[in-house]
Short mmCIF file of C-alpha atoms (C1' of nucleotides) in Angstrom, two decimals:
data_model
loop_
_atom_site.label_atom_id
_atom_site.label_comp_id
_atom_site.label_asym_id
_atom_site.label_seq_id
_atom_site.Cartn_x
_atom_site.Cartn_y
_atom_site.Cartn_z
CA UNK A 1 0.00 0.00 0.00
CA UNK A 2 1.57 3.48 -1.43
CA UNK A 3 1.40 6.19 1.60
CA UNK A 4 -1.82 7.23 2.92
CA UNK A 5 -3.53 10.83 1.05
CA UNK A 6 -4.61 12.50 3.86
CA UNK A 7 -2.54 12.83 7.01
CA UNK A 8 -3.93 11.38 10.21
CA UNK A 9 -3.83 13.82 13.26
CA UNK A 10 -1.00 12.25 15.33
CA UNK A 11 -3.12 12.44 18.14
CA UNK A 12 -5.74 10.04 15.98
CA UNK A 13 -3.15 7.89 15.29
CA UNK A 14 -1.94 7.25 18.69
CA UNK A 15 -5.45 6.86 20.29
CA UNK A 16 -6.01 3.56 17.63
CA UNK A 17 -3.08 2.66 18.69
CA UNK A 18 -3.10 2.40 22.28
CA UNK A 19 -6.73 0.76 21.93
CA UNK A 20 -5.24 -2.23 19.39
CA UNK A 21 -2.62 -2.73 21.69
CA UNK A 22 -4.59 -2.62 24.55
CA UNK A 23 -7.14 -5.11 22.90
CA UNK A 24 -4.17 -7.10 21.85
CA UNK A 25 -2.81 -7.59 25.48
CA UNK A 26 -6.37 -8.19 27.30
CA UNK A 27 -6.78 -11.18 24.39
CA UNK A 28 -3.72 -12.87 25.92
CA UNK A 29 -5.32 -12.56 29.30
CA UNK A 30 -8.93 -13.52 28.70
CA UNK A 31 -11.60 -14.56 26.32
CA UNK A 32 -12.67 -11.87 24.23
CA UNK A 33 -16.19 -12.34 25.35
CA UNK A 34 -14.62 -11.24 28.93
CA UNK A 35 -13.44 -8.24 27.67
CA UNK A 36 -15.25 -5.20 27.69
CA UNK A 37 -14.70 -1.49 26.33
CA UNK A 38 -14.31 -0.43 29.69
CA UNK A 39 -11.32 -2.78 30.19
CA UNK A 40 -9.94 -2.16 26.60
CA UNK A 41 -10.18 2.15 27.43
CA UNK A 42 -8.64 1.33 31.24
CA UNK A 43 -5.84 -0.41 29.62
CA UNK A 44 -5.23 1.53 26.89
CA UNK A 45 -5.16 4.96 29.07
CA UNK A 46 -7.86 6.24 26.94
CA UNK A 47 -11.52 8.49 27.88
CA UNK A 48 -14.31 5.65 27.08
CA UNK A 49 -15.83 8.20 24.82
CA UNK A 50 -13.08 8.64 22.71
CA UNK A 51 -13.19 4.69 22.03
CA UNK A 52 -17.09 5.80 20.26
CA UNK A 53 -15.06 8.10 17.94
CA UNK A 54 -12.94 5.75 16.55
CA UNK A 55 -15.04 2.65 16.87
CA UNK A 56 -18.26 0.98 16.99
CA UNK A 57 -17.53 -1.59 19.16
CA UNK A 58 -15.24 -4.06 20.37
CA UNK A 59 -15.66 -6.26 17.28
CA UNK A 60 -15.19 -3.55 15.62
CA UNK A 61 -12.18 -2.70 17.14
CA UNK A 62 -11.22 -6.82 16.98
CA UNK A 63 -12.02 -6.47 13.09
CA UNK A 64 -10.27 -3.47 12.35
CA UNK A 65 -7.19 -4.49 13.55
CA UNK A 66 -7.06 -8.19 12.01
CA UNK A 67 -7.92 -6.19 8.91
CA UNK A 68 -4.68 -4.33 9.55
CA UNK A 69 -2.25 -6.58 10.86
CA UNK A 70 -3.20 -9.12 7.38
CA UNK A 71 -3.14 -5.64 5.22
CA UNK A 72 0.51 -5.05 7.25
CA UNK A 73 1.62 -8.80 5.80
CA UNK A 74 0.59 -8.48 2.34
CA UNK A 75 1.92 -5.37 1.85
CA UNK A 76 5.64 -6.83 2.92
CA UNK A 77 4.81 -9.82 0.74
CA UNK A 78 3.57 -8.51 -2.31
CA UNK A 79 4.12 -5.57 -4.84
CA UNK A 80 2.59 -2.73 -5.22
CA UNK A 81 0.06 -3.00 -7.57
CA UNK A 82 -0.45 -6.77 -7.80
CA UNK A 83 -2.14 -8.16 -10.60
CA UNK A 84 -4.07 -11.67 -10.91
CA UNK A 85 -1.71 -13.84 -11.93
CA UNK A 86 0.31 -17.36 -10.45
CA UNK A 87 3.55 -15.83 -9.02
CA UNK A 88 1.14 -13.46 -7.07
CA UNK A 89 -1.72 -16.39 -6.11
CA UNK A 90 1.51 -18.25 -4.70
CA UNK A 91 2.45 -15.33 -2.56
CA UNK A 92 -1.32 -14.95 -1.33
CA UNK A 93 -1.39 -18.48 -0.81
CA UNK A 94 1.57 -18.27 1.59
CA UNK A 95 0.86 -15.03 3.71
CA UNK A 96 -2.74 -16.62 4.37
CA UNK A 97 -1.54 -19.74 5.76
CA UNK A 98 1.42 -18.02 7.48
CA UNK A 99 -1.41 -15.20 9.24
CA UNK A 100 -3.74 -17.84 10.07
CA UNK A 101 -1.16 -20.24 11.74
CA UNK A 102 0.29 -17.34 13.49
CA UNK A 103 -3.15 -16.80 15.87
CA UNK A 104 -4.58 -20.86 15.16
CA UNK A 105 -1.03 -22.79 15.96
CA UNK A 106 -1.32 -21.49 19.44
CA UNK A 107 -4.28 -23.56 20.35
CA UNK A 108 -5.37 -26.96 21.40
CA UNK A 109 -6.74 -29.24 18.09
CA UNK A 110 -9.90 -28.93 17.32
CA UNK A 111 -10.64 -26.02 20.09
CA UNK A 112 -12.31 -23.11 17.90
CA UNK A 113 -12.87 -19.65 19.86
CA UNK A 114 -14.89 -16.89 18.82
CA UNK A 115 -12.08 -14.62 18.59
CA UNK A 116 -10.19 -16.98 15.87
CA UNK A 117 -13.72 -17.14 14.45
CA UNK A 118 -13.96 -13.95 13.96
CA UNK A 119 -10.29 -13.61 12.79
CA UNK A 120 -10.71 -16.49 10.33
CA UNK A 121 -13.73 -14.41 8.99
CA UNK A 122 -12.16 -11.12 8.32
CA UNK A 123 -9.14 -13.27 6.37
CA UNK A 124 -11.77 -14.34 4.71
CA UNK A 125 -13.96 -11.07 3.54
CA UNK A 126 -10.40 -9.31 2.91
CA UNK A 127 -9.02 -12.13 1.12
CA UNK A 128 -11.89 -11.62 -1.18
CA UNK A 129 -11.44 -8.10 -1.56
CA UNK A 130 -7.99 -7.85 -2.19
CA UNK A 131 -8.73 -10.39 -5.37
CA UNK A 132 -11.90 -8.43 -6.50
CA UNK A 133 -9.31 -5.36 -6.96
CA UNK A 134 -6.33 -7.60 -8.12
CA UNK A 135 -9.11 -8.92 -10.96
CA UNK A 136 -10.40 -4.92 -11.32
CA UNK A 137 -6.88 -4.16 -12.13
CA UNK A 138 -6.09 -6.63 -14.83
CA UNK A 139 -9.32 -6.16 -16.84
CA UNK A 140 -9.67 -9.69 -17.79
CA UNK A 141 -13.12 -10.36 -16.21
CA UNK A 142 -16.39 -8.51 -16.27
CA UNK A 143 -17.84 -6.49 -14.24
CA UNK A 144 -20.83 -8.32 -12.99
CA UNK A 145 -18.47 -11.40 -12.62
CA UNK A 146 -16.07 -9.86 -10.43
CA UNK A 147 -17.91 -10.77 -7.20
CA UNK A 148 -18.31 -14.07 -8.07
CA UNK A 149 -15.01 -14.75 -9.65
CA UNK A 150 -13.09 -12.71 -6.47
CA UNK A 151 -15.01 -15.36 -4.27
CA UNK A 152 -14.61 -18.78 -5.82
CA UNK A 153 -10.88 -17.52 -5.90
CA UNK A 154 -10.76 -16.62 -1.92
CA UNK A 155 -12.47 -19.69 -0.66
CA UNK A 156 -10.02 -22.00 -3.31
CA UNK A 157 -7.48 -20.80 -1.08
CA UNK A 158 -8.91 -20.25 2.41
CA UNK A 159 -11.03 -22.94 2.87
CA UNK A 160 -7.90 -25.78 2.51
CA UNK A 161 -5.85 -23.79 4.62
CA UNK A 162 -8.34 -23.86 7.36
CA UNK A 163 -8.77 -26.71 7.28
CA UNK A 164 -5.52 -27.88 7.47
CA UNK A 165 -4.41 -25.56 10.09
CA UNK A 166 -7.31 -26.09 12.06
CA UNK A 167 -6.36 -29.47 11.69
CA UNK A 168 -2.74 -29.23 13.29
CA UNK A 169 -1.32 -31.07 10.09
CA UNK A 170 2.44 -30.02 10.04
CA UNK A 171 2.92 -29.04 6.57
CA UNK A 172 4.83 -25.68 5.70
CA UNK A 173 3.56 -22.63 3.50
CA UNK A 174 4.96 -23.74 0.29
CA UNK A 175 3.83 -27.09 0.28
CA UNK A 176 0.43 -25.79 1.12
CA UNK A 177 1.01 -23.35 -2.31
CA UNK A 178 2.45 -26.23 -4.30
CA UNK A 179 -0.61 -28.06 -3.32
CA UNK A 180 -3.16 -26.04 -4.20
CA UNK A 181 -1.99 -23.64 -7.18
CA UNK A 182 -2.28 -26.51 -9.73
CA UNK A 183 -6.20 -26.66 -8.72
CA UNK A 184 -6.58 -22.53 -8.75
CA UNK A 185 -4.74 -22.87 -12.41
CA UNK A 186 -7.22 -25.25 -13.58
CA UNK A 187 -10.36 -23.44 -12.25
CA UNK A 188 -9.40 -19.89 -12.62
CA UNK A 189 -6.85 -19.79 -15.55
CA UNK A 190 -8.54 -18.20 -17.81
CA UNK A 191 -8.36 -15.54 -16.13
CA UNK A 192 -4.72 -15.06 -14.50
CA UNK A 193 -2.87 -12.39 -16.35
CA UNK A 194 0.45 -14.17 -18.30
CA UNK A 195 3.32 -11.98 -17.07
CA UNK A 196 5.27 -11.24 -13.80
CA UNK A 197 4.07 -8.50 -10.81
CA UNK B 1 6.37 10.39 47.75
CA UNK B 2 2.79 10.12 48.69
CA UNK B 3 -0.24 10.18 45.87
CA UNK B 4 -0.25 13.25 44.22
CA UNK B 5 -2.87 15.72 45.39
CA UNK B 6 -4.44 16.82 41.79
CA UNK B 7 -4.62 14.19 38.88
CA UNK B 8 -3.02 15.55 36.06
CA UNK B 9 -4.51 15.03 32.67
CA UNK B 10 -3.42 12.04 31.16
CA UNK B 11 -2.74 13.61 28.12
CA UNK B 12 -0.19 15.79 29.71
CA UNK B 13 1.54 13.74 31.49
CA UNK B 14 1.76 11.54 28.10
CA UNK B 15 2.73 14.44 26.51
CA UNK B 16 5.96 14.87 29.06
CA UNK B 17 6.85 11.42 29.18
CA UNK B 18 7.08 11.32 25.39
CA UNK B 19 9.49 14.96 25.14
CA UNK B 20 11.83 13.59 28.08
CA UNK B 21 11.88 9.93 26.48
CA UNK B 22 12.96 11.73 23.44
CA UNK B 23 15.54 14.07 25.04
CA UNK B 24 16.73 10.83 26.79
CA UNK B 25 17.17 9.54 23.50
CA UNK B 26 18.89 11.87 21.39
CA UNK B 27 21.29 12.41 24.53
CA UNK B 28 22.55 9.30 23.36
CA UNK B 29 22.90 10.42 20.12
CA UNK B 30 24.63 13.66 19.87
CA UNK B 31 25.65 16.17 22.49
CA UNK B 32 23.28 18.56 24.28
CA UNK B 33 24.37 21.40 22.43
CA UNK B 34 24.00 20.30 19.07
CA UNK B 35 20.11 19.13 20.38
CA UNK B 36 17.31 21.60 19.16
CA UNK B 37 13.93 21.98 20.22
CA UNK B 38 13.05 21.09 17.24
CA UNK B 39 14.62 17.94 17.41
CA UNK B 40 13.44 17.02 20.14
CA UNK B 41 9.73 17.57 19.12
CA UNK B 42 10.24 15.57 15.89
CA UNK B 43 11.93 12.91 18.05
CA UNK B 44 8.25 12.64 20.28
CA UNK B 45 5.70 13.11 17.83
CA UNK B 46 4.69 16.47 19.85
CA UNK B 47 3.81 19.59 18.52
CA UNK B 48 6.41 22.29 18.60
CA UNK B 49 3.68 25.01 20.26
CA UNK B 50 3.17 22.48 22.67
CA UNK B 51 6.63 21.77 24.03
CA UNK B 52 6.57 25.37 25.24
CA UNK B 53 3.01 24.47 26.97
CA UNK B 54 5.36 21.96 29.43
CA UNK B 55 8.73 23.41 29.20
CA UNK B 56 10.04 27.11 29.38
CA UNK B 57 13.03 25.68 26.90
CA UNK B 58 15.69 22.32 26.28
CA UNK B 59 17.50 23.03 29.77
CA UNK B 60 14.18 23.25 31.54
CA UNK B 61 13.46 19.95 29.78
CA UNK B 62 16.56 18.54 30.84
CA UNK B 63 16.67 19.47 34.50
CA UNK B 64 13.11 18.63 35.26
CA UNK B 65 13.69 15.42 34.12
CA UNK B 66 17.24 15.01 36.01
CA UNK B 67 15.23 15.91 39.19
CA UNK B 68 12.30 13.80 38.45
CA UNK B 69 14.82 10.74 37.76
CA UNK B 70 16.67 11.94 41.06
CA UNK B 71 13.44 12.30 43.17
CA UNK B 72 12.51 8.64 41.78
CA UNK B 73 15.21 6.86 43.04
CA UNK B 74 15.16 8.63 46.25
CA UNK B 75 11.41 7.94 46.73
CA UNK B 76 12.47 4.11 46.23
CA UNK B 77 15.10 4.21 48.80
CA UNK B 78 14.00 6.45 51.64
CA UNK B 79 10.90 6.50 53.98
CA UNK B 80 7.80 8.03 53.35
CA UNK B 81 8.73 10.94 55.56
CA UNK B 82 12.55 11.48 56.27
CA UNK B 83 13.60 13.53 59.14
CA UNK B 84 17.39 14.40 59.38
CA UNK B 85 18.91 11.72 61.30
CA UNK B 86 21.88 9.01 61.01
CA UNK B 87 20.06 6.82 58.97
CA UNK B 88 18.60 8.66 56.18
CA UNK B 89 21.74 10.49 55.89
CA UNK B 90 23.49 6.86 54.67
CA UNK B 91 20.74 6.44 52.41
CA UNK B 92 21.12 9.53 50.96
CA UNK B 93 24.88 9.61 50.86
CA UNK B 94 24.32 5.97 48.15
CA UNK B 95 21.36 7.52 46.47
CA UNK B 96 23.52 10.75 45.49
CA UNK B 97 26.47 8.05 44.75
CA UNK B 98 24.70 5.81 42.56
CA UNK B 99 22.53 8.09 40.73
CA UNK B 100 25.64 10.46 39.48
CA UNK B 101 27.69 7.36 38.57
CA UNK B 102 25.06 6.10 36.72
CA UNK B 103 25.81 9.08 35.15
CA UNK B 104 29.14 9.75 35.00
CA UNK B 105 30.35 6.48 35.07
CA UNK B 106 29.93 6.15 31.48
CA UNK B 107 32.34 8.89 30.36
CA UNK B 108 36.22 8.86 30.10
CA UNK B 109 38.14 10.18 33.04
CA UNK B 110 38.33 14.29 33.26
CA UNK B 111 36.14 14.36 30.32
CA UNK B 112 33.05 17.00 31.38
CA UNK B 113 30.56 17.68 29.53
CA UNK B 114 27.92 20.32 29.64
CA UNK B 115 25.25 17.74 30.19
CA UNK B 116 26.80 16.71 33.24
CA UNK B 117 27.37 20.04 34.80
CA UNK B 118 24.17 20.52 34.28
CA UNK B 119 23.14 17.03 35.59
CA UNK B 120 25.47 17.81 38.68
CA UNK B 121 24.12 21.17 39.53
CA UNK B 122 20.45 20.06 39.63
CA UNK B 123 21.50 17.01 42.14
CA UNK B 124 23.44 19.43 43.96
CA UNK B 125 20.01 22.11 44.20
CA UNK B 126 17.56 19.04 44.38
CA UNK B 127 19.74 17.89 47.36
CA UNK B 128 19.82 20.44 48.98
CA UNK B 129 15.71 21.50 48.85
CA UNK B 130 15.12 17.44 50.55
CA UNK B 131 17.56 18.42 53.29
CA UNK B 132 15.40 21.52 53.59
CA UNK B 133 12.92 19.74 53.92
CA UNK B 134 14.44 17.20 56.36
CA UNK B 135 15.37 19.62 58.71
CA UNK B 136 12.07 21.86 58.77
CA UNK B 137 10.65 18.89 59.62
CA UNK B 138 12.74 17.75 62.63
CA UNK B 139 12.13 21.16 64.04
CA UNK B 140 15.72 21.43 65.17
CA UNK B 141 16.95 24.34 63.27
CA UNK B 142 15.96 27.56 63.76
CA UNK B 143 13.66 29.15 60.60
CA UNK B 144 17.00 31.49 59.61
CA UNK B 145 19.37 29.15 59.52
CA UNK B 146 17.76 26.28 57.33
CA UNK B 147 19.04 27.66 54.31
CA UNK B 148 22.92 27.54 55.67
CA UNK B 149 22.44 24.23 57.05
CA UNK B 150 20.91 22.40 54.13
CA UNK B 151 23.18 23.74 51.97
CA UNK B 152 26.40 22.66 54.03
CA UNK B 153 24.85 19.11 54.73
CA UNK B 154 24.16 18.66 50.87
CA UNK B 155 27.79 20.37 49.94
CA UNK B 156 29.29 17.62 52.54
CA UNK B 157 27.46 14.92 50.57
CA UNK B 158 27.67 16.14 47.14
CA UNK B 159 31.16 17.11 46.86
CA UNK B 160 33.05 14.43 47.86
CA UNK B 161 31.27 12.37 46.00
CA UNK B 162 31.63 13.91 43.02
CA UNK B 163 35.40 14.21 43.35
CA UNK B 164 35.48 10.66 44.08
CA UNK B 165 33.41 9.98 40.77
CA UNK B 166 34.57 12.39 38.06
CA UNK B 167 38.10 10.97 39.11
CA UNK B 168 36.54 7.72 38.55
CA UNK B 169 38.04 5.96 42.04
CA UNK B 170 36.71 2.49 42.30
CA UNK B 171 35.14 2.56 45.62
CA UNK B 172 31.34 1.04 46.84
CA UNK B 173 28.39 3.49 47.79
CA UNK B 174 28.89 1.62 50.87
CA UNK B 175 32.34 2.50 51.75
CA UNK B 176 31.83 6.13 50.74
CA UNK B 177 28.96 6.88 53.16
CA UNK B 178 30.93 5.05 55.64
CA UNK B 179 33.74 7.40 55.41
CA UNK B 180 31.60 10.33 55.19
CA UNK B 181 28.73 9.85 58.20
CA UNK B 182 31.40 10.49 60.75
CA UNK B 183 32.29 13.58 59.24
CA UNK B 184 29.24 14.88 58.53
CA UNK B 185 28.02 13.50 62.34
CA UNK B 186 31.03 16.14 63.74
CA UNK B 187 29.35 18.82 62.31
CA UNK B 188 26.00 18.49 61.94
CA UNK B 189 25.16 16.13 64.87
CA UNK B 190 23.44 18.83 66.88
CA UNK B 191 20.72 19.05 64.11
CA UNK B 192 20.03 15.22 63.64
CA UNK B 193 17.20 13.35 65.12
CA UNK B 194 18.06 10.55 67.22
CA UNK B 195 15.26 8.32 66.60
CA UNK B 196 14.90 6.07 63.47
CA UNK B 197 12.63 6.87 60.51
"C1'" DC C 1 29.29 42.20 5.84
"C1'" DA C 2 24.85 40.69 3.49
"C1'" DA C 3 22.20 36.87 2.36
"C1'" DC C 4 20.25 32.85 3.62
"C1'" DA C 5 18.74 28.80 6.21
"C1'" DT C 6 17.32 27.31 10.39
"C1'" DC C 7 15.52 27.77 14.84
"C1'" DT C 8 12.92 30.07 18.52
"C1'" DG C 9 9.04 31.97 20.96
"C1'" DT C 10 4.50 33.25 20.34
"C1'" DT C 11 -0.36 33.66 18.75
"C1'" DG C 12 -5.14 32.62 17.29
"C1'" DT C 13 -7.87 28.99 15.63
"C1'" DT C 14 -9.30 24.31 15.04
"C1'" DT C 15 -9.48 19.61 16.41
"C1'" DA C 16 -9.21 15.50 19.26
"C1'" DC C 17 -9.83 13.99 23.68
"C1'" DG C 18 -11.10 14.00 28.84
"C1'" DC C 19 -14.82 14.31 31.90
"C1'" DA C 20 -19.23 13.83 34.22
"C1'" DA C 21 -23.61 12.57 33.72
"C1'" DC C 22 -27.63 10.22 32.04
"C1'" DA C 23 -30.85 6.60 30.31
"C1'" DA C 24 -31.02 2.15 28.83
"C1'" DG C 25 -29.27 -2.52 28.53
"C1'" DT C 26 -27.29 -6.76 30.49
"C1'" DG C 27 -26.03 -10.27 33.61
"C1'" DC C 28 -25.96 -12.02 38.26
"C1'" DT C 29 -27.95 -13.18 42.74
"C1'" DG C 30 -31.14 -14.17 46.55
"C1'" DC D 1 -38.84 -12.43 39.63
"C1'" DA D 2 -36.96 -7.97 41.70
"C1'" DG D 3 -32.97 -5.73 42.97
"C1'" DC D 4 -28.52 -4.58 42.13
"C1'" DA D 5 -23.99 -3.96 39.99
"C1'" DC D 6 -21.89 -3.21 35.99
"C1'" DT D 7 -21.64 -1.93 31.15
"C1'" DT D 8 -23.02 0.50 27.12
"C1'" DG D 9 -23.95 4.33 24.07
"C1'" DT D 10 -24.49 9.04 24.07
"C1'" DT D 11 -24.22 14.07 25.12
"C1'" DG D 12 -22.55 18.78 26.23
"C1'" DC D 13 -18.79 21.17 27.90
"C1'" DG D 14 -14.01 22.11 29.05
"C1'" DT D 15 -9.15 21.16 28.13
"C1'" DA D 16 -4.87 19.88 25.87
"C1'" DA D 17 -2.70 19.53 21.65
"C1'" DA D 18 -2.17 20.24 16.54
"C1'" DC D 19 -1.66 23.54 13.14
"C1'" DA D 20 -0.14 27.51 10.38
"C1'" DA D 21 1.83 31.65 10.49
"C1'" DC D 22 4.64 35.43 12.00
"C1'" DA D 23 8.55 38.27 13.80
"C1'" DG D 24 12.80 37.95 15.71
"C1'" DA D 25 17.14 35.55 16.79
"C1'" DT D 26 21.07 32.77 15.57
"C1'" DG D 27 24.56 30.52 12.98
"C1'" DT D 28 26.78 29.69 8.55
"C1'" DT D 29 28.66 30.93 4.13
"C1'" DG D 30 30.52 33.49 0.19
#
DNA sequence: CAACATCTGTTGTTTACGCAACAAGTGCTG
DNA sequence: CAGCACTTGTTGCGTAAACAACAGATGTTG
């Protein structure tokens, strides 16, 4: 992502980012179902109030900043302006299995929490809309298929790698990639764009 | 030092902690001198207009924050309530040892620089206003001469100890106040509390 | 020495945030 | 179920900080 237009007031800035922090400590310490804004604004040294300016919630505040820390990992994984194509499904591939093993691995088998729900979720719906633009940007689908296209694409990938993290199955990121690019090829070819970035 | 009486805004006393962690920094990077307000500023993320809202300029900065540091370690070492006596005199004897060869320690022998006058002077002033205090307290000084005697009591503290430091003499906080209680006991021993505490 | 770049100290205005309070919602307990 | 403690979402007001701009001061350079 190329630097943001509009400057944030520093003061902005900080205030999001004592309240992810503080949201990101409290999950370490409890369920987030145990957490409330009042602990999240105690912890993070911020007015309660001034949590309702910058979010709507706590899931908002949970989504928000999954959002963000995924955005953070593509954005160090990929170029600039990616287009649909392998080299770049590959790359996807990896960070998704690599950002979902970093908050699943931690857990016992088979124990689901709402939290990784949720976080599973917003990999999901962002997944999705990173593709739609990545498809947007090549021009080689149509406009009313873009939604459809953008999703087949995002579940091809995120529904195996659920499943196998969920699944404890020790396999690494590029066996995953090797795995299932062959599959996306077949399914979505027609549309991948033929060169590099 | 007990709960302060009036609870500052938090965003102040962010505000502060973020200019002195800065000046703390950039100490470490070049010398005081070459340090601008403007650096310093940058360094925090605070406005410029606003560093003159906490500090009257870069040496007010710097020797609020020597006291503050000072009063710290002081506050961890010493009762709630000192009065002038035997005991608190040893403690403050190491306190004044340890903090300025925490700070001078560091530097090469006969090497001065203006950061550490500076430092020096403020322990100097700041030890000399607890004495003050000390004494008022014990009620064993008459109101005209507590200025003399707190500033001989801190002089008999401070300069030895800084002699012994800036010449970088390999001695223990221990021995020091050891050699220097007797002393002091000689000529100040009709102001000192006998009890403890 | 004049010109220039940089910094300082200050000012008025705008913006983000702290605070106290309130009504409503939620969960727990006897 | 009623009572209670706690939380939520919101509001109006006051405060601290950000901002842009200005005049003056300071240090450097040709």
């Amino acid at each position: 992502m190329l630097e943001k237009e509009a400057r944030l007031d520093p003061r902005a800035v900080r205030t999001r980012q004592y309240l992810q922090q503080a949201m990101g400590e409290l999950l370490g310490e409890k369920r987030f179902h145990e957490i409330s804004v009042q602990d999240i604004t105690a912890r993070a040294g911020v007015n309660r109030a001034t949590f309702y300016a910058h979010f709507v919630d706590k899931y908002d505040l949970l989504n928000t900043s999954i959002r963000e820390m995924y955005q953070n990992m593509l954005d160090e994984k990929l170029p600039a302006q990616p287009v649909f194509n392998r080299a770049n499904m590959r790359l996807l591939i990896i960070t998704v299995f690599e950002f979902l093993e970093g908050f699943i691995g931690h857990c016992s088998p088979g124990s689901i929490s709402s939290e990784q729900g949720l976080m599973a979720q917003q990999v999901q719906v962002h997944t999705q809309t990173i593709l739609r633009g990545w498809l947007e940007r090549s021009g080689a689908v149509a406009q009313h298929e873009l939604e459809a296209v953008s999703s087949i694409a995002s579940w091809m990938i995120f529904g195996p790698i659920v499943q196998v993290t969920w699944e404890r199955k020790k396999v690494s990121a590029d066996t995953v990639a090797e795995q299932l690019l062959p599959l996306i090829e077949a399914g979505l070819g027609a549309y991948m764009h033929a060169g590099a970035t």
